Structures are given as C-alpha cells and as structure tokens.
Amino acid sequence: MTEKLIVLGSTGSIGVQTLQVARRNNIRILALAAGRNVDVMEQQAREFLPKMVAMQNETAAQELKIRLADTDIKVYSGEQGVLETVHADADTVLNAIVGIAGLKATLETVRSGKILALANKESLVTGGELVKEALKQYGGTMLPVDSEHSAIFQSLQGVPEGALDRVLLTASGGPFFGKTKKELENVSVEQTLRHPNWSMGQKITVDSATLMNKGLEVIEAVHLFDLSPDRIDVVVQRESIIHSGVVLKDGGLMVQMGVPDMMLPIQYALTYPNRLPCSERLDLCAIGKLTFFEPDKETFPCLSICTKAITDGGLKPTAANGANEEAVALFLKGQIGFTAIARLVEGAVAQQSSGTAVSLESIFDADASARRYVRQHFSQEAV
Ligand code: NAD
Ligand code: MG
C-alpha cells in the first residue's frame, strides 16, 4: 500500500481526484507536477507541502517560484523538471498527464523502481513495448487507473494463470450514442463535452464521444494484459455500471460493478491489494436494469481504426494517437468538424509505414509525422 506518493498531472481531473484519495487515506505527497495551471498548483502545494513541484510551462514555473518563495518547496520547470519530480522519495508515481507528453515520465518512473499507477493511457498506446521492456528489466510494477482496466485487473484477482479466455471492455457509448453519421456532422464542441456518465478532462471527453477512447483502451489492454487484440470484446454498457471484466476458460464472466466514479480505481491502484472504504454503495434496485449494445463501428470509425492499428503493430498506434491529439485540439478550437477527427486519424495511420522498429526516437518521429499530416490536411476539413 502506498504511503508516499508523487502525482503527475495533479491539476487535472484525475490529479485532483487522486489528491482527494490521498487526503482521505493520509497518503503523503512528496512531489507534484503539471502543465501550466499556477493557481491550482499553488493551492495544492500549500495544502500538501511536497518537497518539490514542477510546471512544464516555463512561464508558469517562474510565476509559481515567486508565489512559493515563502516555503521550502523546490520549484522545477520544463519537461526535464517534470521528470525530476519522479525522483522524490516516494513508493508510487501516479501518472495523470494527458497525451504522449506522459510517455517519458512513465518510463522514468519504471526506471526509478517506483510503482507506476497509470492513468496516462497514451503512454502505453505509443510506448507499450518500451514500457514493458523496462518493467521486465527493472522488475517494476504497473497498476492500472483507467476504470475499465482497473475493473479487468480486479476481476482477475484470484484467477489462476491460463484461465483467462477473453477480456470484456465496456463503453458508455458517449453523448452521441444512437446518432447517425449525418447527425454527427454538425454537432458542436459544447454537445461533445456533455458526457452522460463521467466528468473528465476535455481531451478524453472528446475521445469518449468519437469512441477513440475505447480504441485507445483496446491498445492499452493489449499491453497491460498481454493479449492479442482479437481477444478483446467491446460492448456498450449504457449506464456505466459494469466497468469491464473477463471471460474465463469455463465460460464464467467476472465483472466489476460500481457507481461511475474514478475514486475507486484511483484508490485501488494506491491501496492494492487492500480494499478500504471509498465510493457510495451501488443500489441495484434503484438502477433497475442494465442495457447492452454492440458498438456502432460504422458511425464511430475510430474504434476499428485503433484495433487495426494495434493488429498491424509497429508505429501505427503512435500515429493514431498523435493524429488524434492534434485533431482533437483543432476540433476544440472550432477549426474542424466532429467527423473530421476520424478521417484525419485514418489518413495519418495509413501514411505511417508498418515496418519501422519501435524506439523512443522513432515513436516521437511517428508522432510528429502524424501531427504534420493532420496540419497539412485539416484545411480540407475546415468548418
Ligand atoms: P486533464 O486535462 O484534466 O489533466 C491533465 C493534466 O496533465 C493537467 O494537470 C495538466 O496540467 C497536465 N499536463 C498536460 N500536459 C503536460 C505536460 N506536458 N507535462 C506535465 N503535465 C502536463 O486530463 P484528465 O482527464 O485528468 O486525464 C489524464 C489522463 O488520464 C489521460 O491520459 C486520460 O486519458 C486518463 N484518464 C482520465 C480519466 C478521467 O476520468 N478524467 C479516466 C480514465 C483515464
Ligand atoms: Mg476508461
């Protein structure tokens, strides 16, 4: 069980909830890192009194340094500064940075010998092979924070080696469940950010609406549970009560259920293997019924694009992720329409050759090339 924790991406949706879990369970915070939100970081630093904090944005770091001048807290800046915080004296690093920006921190954590509690799925999507190699080399532990993967991990407790047949990955279907392709053409940013069951950061909320999030999670599951993509079934579970599960060799299905709330998966990663009081109890009779559907892969192509990308392997998943990060940013700025995201991701994956060896350098090259593809092609998609 974690006693001393480092939180990366502490000012974001998962970061703030992680600090709530830490507060409730008296987990000490040794370091915090985030992008540019000085106000929230100052508050967090004053409350938790970590030894060090980092802001990736240099200007934000300068400002924070001035504001924390009356404390003993060391302030670091830039990407290097964020990586520095991983070396504070703690047992666990919870990585809740958003995007491929979290990959180096994931690798640095594994190399430091600390437990990696991973929310930043993009680091497995892009660097899964490298992360697993490092885990083997350094004998490390990685625990999932993503609710579906935590549910799979929880469902696997006590399941003997070799008994797993398939993984069941549930999806909410997002705000546009049941809509036609035509109806999706004119959806606004505001409608896209209105998720029915979960309150999350902007990027993952858009990903949930396009089903890109589920595609990224298929890739995440491939790496976390050492499965081929054809052993992962995606099912829409509209109420987000069944958080995912496993099908065993004897046909038995084990799932983890609960209220749609990230507190439990975050806490489980920090208290594993112990279970402590956390979320409100599920009232099954109040819920009444659960509904299931096949995902609509025609209307939401990102899921199949990701499954194909991980099946083809190499740098294809990195290209899918990089193009998506770039396209989502353009969508949020109102520069492209909703359905353009999938088209741009598909195009970027197609232009990525499948043969290149995976290394940190080739991953960042493939990411840059996918982003370039999106910037060169988005004007044809402009709204
Ligand atoms: P968010 O946008 O709310 O927060 C992101 C955090 O990362 C912020 O603190 C931001 O300052 C920081 N950050 C951004 N760029 C950075 C950089 N270059 N260096 C250091 N810090 C940087 O995002 P979120 O919703 O909390 O999601 C974080 C991660 O967790 C994502 O990978 C997401 O897919 C995953 N996740 C989120 C949820 C959820 O409920 N929000 C659920 C499952 C998984
Ligand atoms: Mg998830």
PDB file of C-alpha atoms and ligand atoms in Angstrom, residues 8-17 33-37 41 44 54-57 78-79 82 94-102 105 118-123 145-149 198-205 207 213 216-217 220 261-262 265-266, ligand 1:
ATOM      1  CA  LEU A   8       1.959  13.956 -12.226  1.00  0.00           C
ATOM      2  CA  GLY A   9      -0.820  15.954 -13.881  1.00  0.00           C
ATOM      3  CA  SER A  10      -2.021  16.931 -10.393  1.00  0.00           C
ATOM      4  CA  THR A  11      -4.101  19.915 -11.555  1.00  0.00           C
ATOM      5  CA  GLY A  12      -6.249  17.850 -13.949  1.00  0.00           C
ATOM      6  CA  SER A  13      -9.399  15.812 -13.436  1.00  0.00           C
ATOM      7  CA  ILE A  14      -7.624  12.602 -12.328  1.00  0.00           C
ATOM      8  CA  GLY A  15      -4.907  14.540 -10.480  1.00  0.00           C
ATOM      9  CA  VAL A  16      -7.404  16.424  -8.310  1.00  0.00           C
ATOM     10  CA  GLN A  17      -9.326  13.205  -7.521  1.00  0.00           C
ATOM     11  CA  ALA A  33       3.863  18.173 -11.447  1.00  0.00           C
ATOM     12  CA  ALA A  34       1.555  19.686 -14.054  1.00  0.00           C
ATOM     13  CA  GLY A  35       1.444  21.785 -17.203  1.00  0.00           C
ATOM     14  CA  ARG A  36       0.600  25.450 -16.577  1.00  0.00           C
ATOM     15  CA  ASN A  37      -2.175  25.966 -14.009  1.00  0.00           C
ATOM     16  CA  MET A  41      -0.729  24.163  -8.242  1.00  0.00           C
ATOM     17  CA  GLN A  44      -2.087  22.075  -3.853  1.00  0.00           C
ATOM     18  CA  ALA A  54       7.221  21.209 -11.357  1.00  0.00           C
ATOM     19  CA  MET A  55       5.411  23.081 -14.098  1.00  0.00           C
ATOM     20  CA  GLN A  56       6.120  22.015 -17.650  1.00  0.00           C
ATOM     21  CA  ASN A  57       5.411  25.547 -18.868  1.00  0.00           C
ATOM     22  CA  GLY A  78      10.096  22.304 -18.248  1.00  0.00           C
ATOM     23  CA  GLU A  79       9.883  18.686 -19.364  1.00  0.00           C
ATOM     24  CA  VAL A  82       8.648  17.237 -14.550  1.00  0.00           C
ATOM     25  CA  LEU A  94       0.550   8.254 -10.283  1.00  0.00           C
ATOM     26  CA  ASN A  95       0.870   9.485 -13.863  1.00  0.00           C
ATOM     27  CA  ALA A  96      -2.208  11.514 -14.861  1.00  0.00           C
ATOM     28  CA  ILE A  97      -0.566  13.686 -17.511  1.00  0.00           C
ATOM     29  CA  VAL A  98      -2.680  13.817 -20.676  1.00  0.00           C
ATOM     30  CA  GLY A  99      -1.309  12.637 -24.021  1.00  0.00           C
ATOM     31  CA  ILE A 100       2.031  11.332 -25.279  1.00  0.00           C
ATOM     32  CA  ALA A 101       3.526  14.101 -23.097  1.00  0.00           C
ATOM     33  CA  GLY A 102       3.321  11.481 -20.315  1.00  0.00           C
ATOM     34  CA  ALA A 105       7.547  10.203 -17.199  1.00  0.00           C
ATOM     35  CA  LEU A 118      -1.026   4.630 -14.700  1.00  0.00           C
ATOM     36  CA  ALA A 119      -3.886   6.850 -15.817  1.00  0.00           C
ATOM     37  CA  ASN A 120      -1.977   8.204 -18.839  1.00  0.00           C
ATOM     38  CA  LYS A 121      -3.119   5.568 -21.350  1.00  0.00           C
ATOM     39  CA  GLU A 122      -1.401   7.387 -24.227  1.00  0.00           C
ATOM     40  CA  SER A 123       1.990   6.305 -22.876  1.00  0.00           C
ATOM     41  CA  VAL A 145      -6.004   3.546 -13.015  1.00  0.00           C
ATOM     42  CA  ASP A 146      -8.234   3.660 -16.101  1.00  0.00           C
ATOM     43  CA  SER A 147     -11.596   2.391 -14.788  1.00  0.00           C
ATOM     44  CA  GLU A 148     -12.045  -0.380 -17.383  1.00  0.00           C
ATOM     45  CA  HIS A 149      -8.531  -1.720 -16.916  1.00  0.00           C
ATOM     46  CA  TRP A 198     -18.463  10.775 -16.475  1.00  0.00           C
ATOM     47  CA  SER A 199     -16.907  14.152 -15.713  1.00  0.00           C
ATOM     48  CA  MET A 200     -13.374  14.207 -17.163  1.00  0.00           C
ATOM     49  CA  GLY A 201     -10.714  16.368 -18.864  1.00  0.00           C
ATOM     50  CA  GLN A 202     -11.630  17.850 -22.275  1.00  0.00           C
ATOM     51  CA  LYS A 203      -9.444  15.637 -24.452  1.00  0.00           C
ATOM     52  CA  ILE A 204     -10.707  12.327 -23.052  1.00  0.00           C
ATOM     53  CA  THR A 205     -14.292  13.632 -23.155  1.00  0.00           C
ATOM     54  CA  ASP A 207     -12.288  10.804 -27.222  1.00  0.00           C
ATOM     55  CA  ASN A 213     -11.108   6.483 -26.140  1.00  0.00           C
ATOM     56  CA  LEU A 216      -7.007   3.650 -27.168  1.00  0.00           C
ATOM     57  CA  GLU A 217      -8.241   1.408 -24.346  1.00  0.00           C
ATOM     58  CA  GLU A 220      -3.910  -0.226 -23.552  1.00  0.00           C
ATOM     59  CA  ASP A 261     -16.726   7.409 -10.269  1.00  0.00           C
ATOM     60  CA  MET A 262     -12.941   7.379 -10.692  1.00  0.00           C
ATOM     61  CA  PRO A 265     -10.000   2.784  -9.467  1.00  0.00           C
ATOM     62  CA  ILE A 266      -7.622   5.529  -8.297  1.00  0.00           C
TER      63      ILE A 266
HETATM   64  P1  NAD B   1      -6.844  16.795 -17.712  1.00  0.00           P
HETATM   65  O1  NAD B   1      -6.703  17.528 -18.984  1.00  0.00           O
HETATM   66  O2  NAD B   1      -7.949  17.135 -16.781  1.00  0.00           O
HETATM   67  O3  NAD B   1      -5.474  16.911 -16.874  1.00  0.00           O
HETATM   68  C1  NAD B   1      -4.229  16.725 -17.468  1.00  0.00           C
HETATM   69  C2  NAD B   1      -3.116  17.085 -16.508  1.00  0.00           C
HETATM   70  O4  NAD B   1      -1.855  16.919 -17.182  1.00  0.00           O
HETATM   71  C3  NAD B   1      -3.146  18.537 -16.027  1.00  0.00           C
HETATM   72  O5  NAD B   1      -2.682  18.593 -14.700  1.00  0.00           O
HETATM   73  C4  NAD B   1      -2.134  19.213 -16.946  1.00  0.00           C
HETATM   74  O6  NAD B   1      -1.555  20.369 -16.382  1.00  0.00           O
HETATM   75  C5  NAD B   1      -1.106  18.115 -17.071  1.00  0.00           C
HETATM   76  N1  NAD B   1      -0.249  18.232 -18.243  1.00  0.00           N
HETATM   77  C6  NAD B   1      -0.609  18.437 -19.536  1.00  0.00           C
HETATM   78  N2  NAD B   1       0.475  18.464 -20.336  1.00  0.00           N
HETATM   79  C7  NAD B   1       1.543  18.263 -19.514  1.00  0.00           C
HETATM   80  C8  NAD B   1       2.936  18.164 -19.738  1.00  0.00           C
HETATM   81  N3  NAD B   1       3.449  18.291 -20.959  1.00  0.00           N
HETATM   82  N4  NAD B   1       3.736  17.939 -18.677  1.00  0.00           N
HETATM   83  C9  NAD B   1       3.218  17.813 -17.429  1.00  0.00           C
HETATM   84  N5  NAD B   1       1.907  17.894 -17.169  1.00  0.00           N
HETATM   85  C10 NAD B   1       1.090  18.111 -18.197  1.00  0.00           C
HETATM   86  O7  NAD B   1      -6.894  15.241 -18.103  1.00  0.00           O
HETATM   87  P2  NAD B   1      -7.559  14.035 -17.289  1.00  0.00           P
HETATM   88  O8  NAD B   1      -8.958  13.871 -17.709  1.00  0.00           O
HETATM   89  O9  NAD B   1      -7.225  14.145 -15.846  1.00  0.00           O
HETATM   90  O10 NAD B   1      -6.777  12.796 -17.912  1.00  0.00           O
HETATM   91  C11 NAD B   1      -5.434  12.498 -17.593  1.00  0.00           C
HETATM   92  C12 NAD B   1      -5.083  11.128 -18.146  1.00  0.00           C
HETATM   93  O11 NAD B   1      -5.869  10.151 -17.509  1.00  0.00           O
HETATM   94  C13 NAD B   1      -5.362  10.985 -19.659  1.00  0.00           C
HETATM   95  O12 NAD B   1      -4.389  10.160 -20.223  1.00  0.00           O
HETATM   96  C14 NAD B   1      -6.717  10.281 -19.688  1.00  0.00           C
HETATM   97  O13 NAD B   1      -6.888   9.517 -20.859  1.00  0.00           O
HETATM   98  C15 NAD B   1      -6.622   9.406 -18.455  1.00  0.00           C
HETATM   99  N6  NAD B   1      -7.923   9.045 -17.872  1.00  0.00           N
HETATM  100  C16 NAD B   1      -8.748  10.029 -17.416  1.00  0.00           C
HETATM  101  C17 NAD B   1      -9.976   9.708 -16.848  1.00  0.00           C
HETATM  102  C18 NAD B   1     -10.885  10.763 -16.281  1.00  0.00           C
HETATM  103  O14 NAD B   1     -11.918  10.429 -15.677  1.00  0.00           O
HETATM  104  N7  NAD B   1     -10.582  12.031 -16.396  1.00  0.00           N
HETATM  105  C19 NAD B   1     -10.372   8.368 -16.775  1.00  0.00           C
HETATM  106  C20 NAD B   1      -9.506   7.383 -17.253  1.00  0.00           C
HETATM  107  C21 NAD B   1      -8.281   7.742 -17.791  1.00  0.00           C
END
